[in-house]
XYZ file of C-alpha atoms in Angstrom:
457
model
C -4.302 17.804 -23.740
C -7.692 18.036 -22.752
C -9.017 21.357 -21.167
C -11.590 21.583 -19.042
C -14.920 24.392 -19.944
C -14.646 27.096 -18.155
C -16.103 27.453 -14.616
C -18.502 29.617 -13.568
C -18.746 32.319 -10.529
C -18.923 30.015 -7.789
C -18.134 26.479 -9.045
C -15.994 24.412 -7.234
C -12.096 25.299 -6.777
C -9.349 24.104 -9.415
C -7.682 21.950 -5.904
C -11.416 20.046 -6.689
C -11.669 20.456 -10.409
C -8.331 18.629 -10.351
C -9.270 15.490 -8.261
C -12.076 15.145 -10.396
C -10.417 15.195 -13.710
C -7.433 12.778 -12.230
C -8.917 10.398 -9.853
C -4.930 8.812 -9.242
C -3.705 12.311 -7.680
C -6.162 11.346 -4.316
C -3.838 7.775 -4.417
C -0.970 10.587 -5.028
C -1.523 12.592 -2.398
C -1.982 9.868 -0.055
C 0.391 8.388 -0.312
C 3.179 11.847 -0.804
C 1.032 13.284 2.548
C 1.879 9.184 4.864
C 5.449 8.940 3.667
C 6.442 12.084 4.535
C 3.981 12.085 7.732
C 5.665 8.629 8.289
C 9.271 10.812 7.671
C 8.992 14.690 9.984
C 7.310 11.909 12.620
C 10.920 10.744 13.594
C 13.659 13.018 12.332
C 14.034 15.443 14.504
C 14.774 11.766 16.760
C 17.997 12.040 14.834
C 18.758 15.124 14.524
C 18.356 15.064 18.488
C 21.024 11.756 17.903
C 22.698 14.279 16.210
C 22.825 16.473 18.469
C 23.174 14.727 21.460
C 26.228 14.566 24.474
C 25.433 11.604 25.566
C 28.427 9.370 22.854
C 27.535 5.921 24.402
C 24.688 5.864 23.058
C 24.892 7.099 19.445
C 28.548 5.325 19.262
C 28.965 1.180 19.500
C 31.742 0.301 22.190
C 33.839 -0.942 19.744
C 34.090 2.361 17.921
C 34.729 4.297 21.984
C 37.422 2.151 22.067
C 39.083 2.066 19.090
C 39.145 6.807 19.521
C 39.603 5.818 22.987
C 43.325 4.384 22.161
C 44.516 6.609 19.604
C 43.215 9.507 21.771
C 40.824 10.899 19.916
C 37.298 12.942 21.267
C 35.488 11.350 19.710
C 32.158 13.507 20.957
C 33.643 16.898 19.173
C 33.125 15.234 15.630
C 29.481 13.684 15.816
C 28.229 15.101 13.208
C 31.310 14.944 10.757
C 31.534 10.999 11.829
C 27.124 9.932 11.316
C 28.117 12.141 8.438
C 30.886 10.394 6.769
C 29.153 6.768 7.843
C 26.320 7.947 5.680
C 28.970 8.992 2.880
C 30.108 5.626 3.384
C 26.006 3.240 3.410
C 25.358 5.056 0.483
C 28.114 4.555 -1.934
C 27.328 0.771 -1.076
C 23.516 1.187 -1.808
C 23.621 3.017 -4.808
C 25.021 0.410 -6.503
C 22.390 -1.840 -5.272
C 19.331 -0.240 -5.768
C 20.684 0.202 -9.607
C 20.670 -3.157 -9.457
C 17.136 -3.620 -8.683
C 15.492 -1.030 -11.242
C 17.854 -2.718 -13.792
C 16.141 -6.272 -13.196
C 12.918 -5.421 -11.387
C 10.221 -3.357 -13.003
C 8.298 -1.712 -10.732
C 5.853 -2.914 -9.277
C 8.042 -5.764 -7.219
C 10.817 -3.085 -6.247
C 8.376 -0.412 -5.170
C 6.445 -2.661 -1.997
C 10.265 -4.933 -1.570
C 11.405 -1.387 -0.020
C 8.618 -0.428 1.193
C 8.846 -3.456 2.920
C 11.968 -3.577 4.741
C 11.609 -0.231 5.757
C 8.725 -1.418 8.058
C 10.897 -4.536 9.431
C 13.508 -2.173 10.466
C 11.126 0.559 12.465
C 10.111 -2.255 14.287
C 13.917 -3.600 14.918
C 14.610 0.130 16.065
C 12.054 0.293 18.265
C 13.503 -2.861 20.017
C 16.870 -0.602 20.171
C 15.827 2.649 22.188
C 13.756 0.455 24.391
C 16.790 -1.256 25.426
C 18.640 0.961 25.478
C 21.214 -0.561 22.740
C 24.775 1.296 22.836
C 25.705 3.048 19.414
C 21.511 3.553 18.422
C 22.413 7.042 17.438
C 23.834 6.851 14.348
C 22.564 3.485 13.581
C 18.943 5.405 13.640
C 20.874 9.446 12.417
C 22.348 6.647 8.966
C 19.218 5.009 8.265
C 17.062 7.765 8.407
C 19.261 9.428 6.004
C 19.245 6.053 3.606
C 15.539 5.672 4.275
C 14.690 9.865 3.791
C 16.711 9.696 0.067
C 15.056 6.281 -1.788
C 11.966 6.151 -0.477
C 11.393 10.012 -1.458
C 13.159 9.612 -4.206
C 11.202 6.513 -5.376
C 7.737 8.158 -5.341
C 8.893 10.916 -7.727
C 10.574 8.236 -9.833
C 7.261 7.228 -9.360
C 5.180 9.996 -9.774
C 7.350 10.204 -12.845
C 5.527 7.227 -14.432
C 1.993 7.790 -13.771
C 1.870 11.952 -14.431
C 3.899 13.277 -17.184
C 5.270 16.852 -17.372
C 1.434 18.989 -18.355
C -0.202 17.067 -15.618
C 2.932 17.325 -13.505
C 2.847 21.052 -14.183
C -1.216 20.602 -13.257
C -0.870 18.702 -10.531
C 2.595 18.401 -8.886
C 1.884 21.871 -6.340
C -0.566 19.441 -5.095
C 0.808 17.687 -4.674
C 3.779 18.468 -3.068
C 0.783 20.406 -1.312
C -0.038 17.028 0.886
C 3.077 15.919 1.231
C 3.673 19.912 3.510
C 1.167 18.348 5.330
C 1.897 14.941 6.407
C 6.343 17.286 7.329
C 3.052 19.881 9.686
C 1.633 16.279 10.988
C 4.536 14.337 12.018
C 6.849 16.373 13.553
C 2.965 17.634 15.386
C 2.649 14.642 16.716
C 6.621 14.973 18.070
C 6.016 17.184 20.170
C 2.236 15.824 21.711
C 3.332 12.985 22.287
C 7.402 12.180 22.774
C 6.505 13.369 25.642
C 4.034 11.054 26.813
C 5.060 7.161 25.045
C 8.810 7.955 25.098
C 10.756 7.847 22.001
C 11.083 4.252 21.233
C 7.653 3.862 20.300
C 7.872 6.715 17.487
C 9.214 3.898 14.754
C 5.776 2.230 14.895
C 3.925 5.796 14.089
C 5.823 6.051 11.401
C 5.122 1.802 10.481
C 1.044 3.046 10.614
C 2.870 5.332 7.637
C 4.533 3.819 5.669
C 2.006 0.872 5.782
C -0.627 3.034 4.051
C 2.204 4.023 1.473
C 1.815 0.873 0.200
C -1.691 0.527 -0.281
C -1.235 3.736 -2.030
C 1.972 2.088 -4.779
C -0.066 -0.937 -5.359
C -3.283 1.142 -6.090
C -1.408 3.862 -8.296
C 1.225 1.236 -10.418
C -2.512 0.575 -13.249
C -2.420 5.101 -14.077
C 1.406 4.474 -14.298
C 1.486 1.269 -16.123
C -1.152 3.274 -18.691
C 1.323 6.932 -18.811
C 4.337 4.559 -19.683
C 1.940 2.879 -22.977
C 1.187 5.894 -23.678
C 4.843 7.112 -24.239
C 5.281 4.083 -26.515
C 7.308 1.829 -23.309
C 6.747 -0.934 -21.928
C 6.026 -0.572 -18.235
C 6.255 -3.637 -17.196
C 9.904 -4.609 -18.607
C 12.197 -3.859 -16.377
C 14.644 -1.038 -16.899
C 17.175 -2.168 -18.081
C 21.306 -1.117 -18.785
C 24.444 -1.246 -16.454
C 23.781 -0.057 -13.203
C 26.724 2.526 -13.464
C 24.493 4.160 -15.987
C 22.933 7.218 -14.002
C 26.368 8.472 -13.370
C 26.845 8.054 -17.357
C 24.195 10.002 -17.703
C 25.118 12.327 -14.865
C 28.309 12.687 -16.759
C 26.872 13.589 -20.224
C 23.372 15.351 -19.662
C 23.533 19.201 -19.322
C 20.116 19.172 -18.293
C 20.954 16.568 -15.595
C 24.613 17.589 -15.078
C 23.172 22.033 -14.230
C 20.711 19.066 -11.899
C 23.013 17.720 -9.812
C 25.468 20.646 -9.319
C 22.753 22.293 -7.540
C 22.270 19.442 -5.863
C 25.678 19.113 -3.864
C 26.021 23.281 -3.039
C 22.332 23.761 -2.553
C 23.056 20.568 0.150
C 26.260 22.598 1.503
C 24.063 25.516 2.567
C 21.848 23.563 4.420
C 24.688 21.673 5.562
C 26.043 24.359 7.580
C 23.321 26.258 8.244
C 22.335 22.148 10.533
C 26.232 22.291 12.029
C 25.893 25.338 13.633
C 22.298 24.847 14.838
C 23.151 21.632 15.971
C 26.131 23.166 18.303
C 23.464 25.859 19.631
C 21.532 22.449 21.327
C 24.502 20.675 22.944
C 23.909 23.937 24.394
C 20.848 24.337 25.714
C 19.200 20.745 25.219
C 21.424 18.737 26.690
C 18.888 16.125 26.933
C 17.107 13.273 24.077
C 12.837 14.834 24.914
C 14.166 17.998 25.135
C 16.588 17.922 21.807
C 13.895 16.650 19.617
C 10.851 18.858 20.615
C 13.317 21.938 19.984
C 13.908 20.242 16.619
C 10.598 19.156 15.736
C 8.866 23.065 16.622
C 11.964 23.947 14.316
C 10.210 20.772 11.504
C 6.851 22.963 12.402
C 8.049 25.776 11.557
C 9.097 24.634 7.989
C 5.389 23.043 6.751
C 4.012 25.937 8.032
C 5.597 28.908 6.081
C 6.420 25.640 2.818
C 2.490 24.921 2.341
C 1.683 29.052 2.954
C 3.914 29.380 0.051
C 2.767 26.232 -2.352
C -1.265 26.832 -1.441
C -0.245 30.145 -3.148
C 2.527 30.083 -5.368
C 3.944 27.082 -6.432
C 1.525 26.430 -9.074
C 0.656 29.633 -10.450
C 4.942 30.593 -10.466
C 4.895 27.028 -12.216
C 2.000 27.515 -14.733
C 2.646 30.582 -15.624
C 6.659 31.191 -15.397
C 7.844 27.084 -15.882
C 10.736 26.394 -13.775
C 12.812 28.878 -13.962
C 11.510 31.914 -11.358
C 11.407 28.800 -8.588
C 14.852 26.971 -9.105
C 16.708 31.332 -8.747
C 14.285 32.749 -6.086
C 15.269 29.955 -3.389
C 18.742 30.324 -4.411
C 18.626 34.261 -4.407
C 17.044 34.365 -0.891
C 18.948 32.137 1.282
C 22.650 34.227 -0.640
C 20.394 37.309 1.198
C 20.795 34.971 4.691
C 24.810 33.885 4.147
C 25.041 37.671 4.000
C 22.816 38.781 7.224
C 24.780 35.874 9.022
C 27.745 37.283 8.036
C 27.206 40.380 9.388
C 25.156 38.858 12.797
C 25.116 35.206 13.423
C 22.438 35.017 16.378
C 21.543 31.789 17.187
C 17.665 33.072 16.390
C 18.845 34.434 12.823
C 20.220 31.013 12.244
C 16.645 29.600 13.127
C 14.619 31.831 10.888
C 17.120 31.457 8.162
C 17.173 27.862 8.211
C 13.185 27.813 8.802
C 13.090 30.307 4.977
C 16.173 27.679 3.263
C 14.347 24.068 3.981
C 10.677 26.395 3.476
C 11.472 27.205 -0.981
C 13.508 24.396 -1.113
C 10.393 22.245 -0.225
C 7.939 24.689 -1.823
C 9.877 26.222 -5.070
C 12.534 23.950 -6.001
C 11.287 20.882 -5.186
C 8.697 20.702 -7.138
C 11.000 22.576 -9.896
C 13.091 19.478 -10.072
C 10.958 16.616 -9.592
C 9.575 18.510 -13.234
C 11.981 18.813 -14.899
C 12.497 14.820 -14.373
C 9.053 14.065 -15.956
C 10.926 15.487 -19.429
C 13.808 13.081 -19.292
C 14.387 9.118 -20.210
C 12.667 6.743 -17.834
C 16.029 5.684 -17.328
C 17.197 9.256 -16.115
C 13.964 9.265 -14.308
C 15.137 5.992 -11.977
C 19.273 6.094 -12.753
C 20.201 9.170 -13.094
C 17.644 11.287 -10.579
C 19.110 8.229 -7.752
C 22.589 9.102 -8.738
C 22.204 12.802 -7.892
C 19.479 12.241 -4.808
C 22.060 10.042 -3.130
C 25.609 10.292 -4.414
C 25.987 13.189 -5.141
C 23.379 14.863 -2.074
C 25.542 12.396 0.088
C 28.409 13.956 -1.134
C 27.981 17.748 0.137
C 26.928 16.540 2.928
C 29.674 15.435 3.733
C 32.457 17.543 2.083
C 31.505 20.640 3.773
C 29.670 18.797 6.762
C 34.484 18.427 7.294
C 34.528 21.815 5.001
C 32.081 23.654 8.927
C 34.228 21.777 11.599
C 37.748 23.658 10.027
C 35.586 26.478 9.533
C 33.927 26.452 12.902
C 38.055 27.294 14.964
C 37.213 30.780 12.934
C 33.856 31.762 14.489
C 30.278 31.804 12.958
C 31.156 34.834 10.655
C 33.562 32.961 9.138
C 31.031 30.381 8.327
C 28.601 32.332 6.759
C 31.033 34.180 4.783
C 32.078 31.294 3.292
C 28.110 29.624 2.944
C 28.119 33.377 0.752
C 30.388 31.479 -2.055
C 28.640 28.122 -1.669
C 24.900 29.782 -1.541
C 26.535 31.870 -5.259
C 27.210 28.171 -5.612
C 23.621 27.230 -5.727
C 22.657 30.368 -7.386
C 25.048 28.837 -10.684
C 24.003 25.382 -10.415
C 19.801 27.143 -11.052
C 20.926 29.477 -13.575
C 22.362 26.481 -15.348
C 19.838 23.615 -14.879
C 17.498 26.702 -16.730
C 19.587 26.650 -19.831
C 19.362 23.442 -20.354
C 15.584 23.159 -19.577
C 15.102 25.739 -22.673
C 16.776 23.352 -24.859
C 14.462 20.546 -24.538
C 12.188 19.508 -26.861
C 8.347 20.868 -26.994
C 6.375 17.802 -25.673
C 2.658 17.650 -27.107
C -0.335 18.271 -25.383
C -1.206 15.021 -22.771
C -4.464 13.320 -22.828
C -7.008 13.707 -20.005
C -5.833 10.637 -17.801
C -8.731 8.208 -17.764
C -11.358 7.762 -15.294
C -10.477 4.045 -13.996
C -7.235 2.375 -14.531
C -6.773 -0.192 -16.700
C -8.439 -4.238 -15.627
C -5.148 -5.598 -15.557
C -3.023 -5.456 -12.771
C 0.900 -3.019 -12.441
């Protein structure tokens, strides 16, 4: 592509230059900022529900009666039941999502997805305000679906708006914009949960999603133009079988590596999440106190993430490619679990949790999303959805039950097992790096136009 001339000393920063040469970058930044801000307003509420000792608020009466009739203490399996329910829901929704992207163009299904989420959030405001029994499980599972589908659709859309060369230049900035949202979201929850209550937080999130809708409308013309540049007919539905994503993952080495990396990467996070939940149940039994605790953890993750994104992400991606960005987090997590297996103190668990999630958001995630700009459009929407939903939640389900079994032997055993899982994550990262090196080089990209096409996307 045509690079701008070298700037003299004292000229505007690379970020301002990027904004000036790429008008869609403004909308992409605002989109990801609002998306993650809206999500992180609600994530502490979800985590507090998962760690709650009030099983009447978490599970519906029918499930409680069923468990009591069989002598099952449902409160001892809260997270296991919630993660299992999430996995089942994701399995049901995956083919529906595949059918959606097969039959309808992006200009139809993207706004529809976000409108559905906004309506759901209005419904959750009523559920929390009326203390609806079982609201905890419903909200926990819904947030997981919202996170995976909304973010998956976002990055797939970005892969249409920006080609590989532009992705390397701009994804670091877009990720930083999302991290600012991830910083503001838990801050809003920390400050306002005691004032407006848990019930009103979904309305705050719904407002941010409404802005996301506006950004989709503004960006879709650039997405169409970029697809035309790739000789693709953007207004045509993607087509193909709703199970095509599974077939693509099975036969493509890069996609298989990404699935392996996702499976073990989620596994280490699930082990840490369950250990942290045990701490919260002991020290923060109230819903608002637990929500505030989790929001502080999320805030710390956002702080570390944005520092890494601003100082390292773009430089690493442009200079060395995706290799270091995938391998370094896996190595860091392997070291962290080794330390925890020797000294599983609660504070160290929190520190490793922050570092694990921050390295995922600041390094591994942007690297993986960059790779999706180099695969087919069907892979970006279908195979990516399989990896980000079925593989993700399958890992959650596997390791939440594994943790339950290992926890009976003590925290040290949990983290010793975690060392092996972290090693699997490192193996997955290495396989992705090897497969990426075999991909054909892409031609240089043309500059993005200053204005979108006049025809609506």
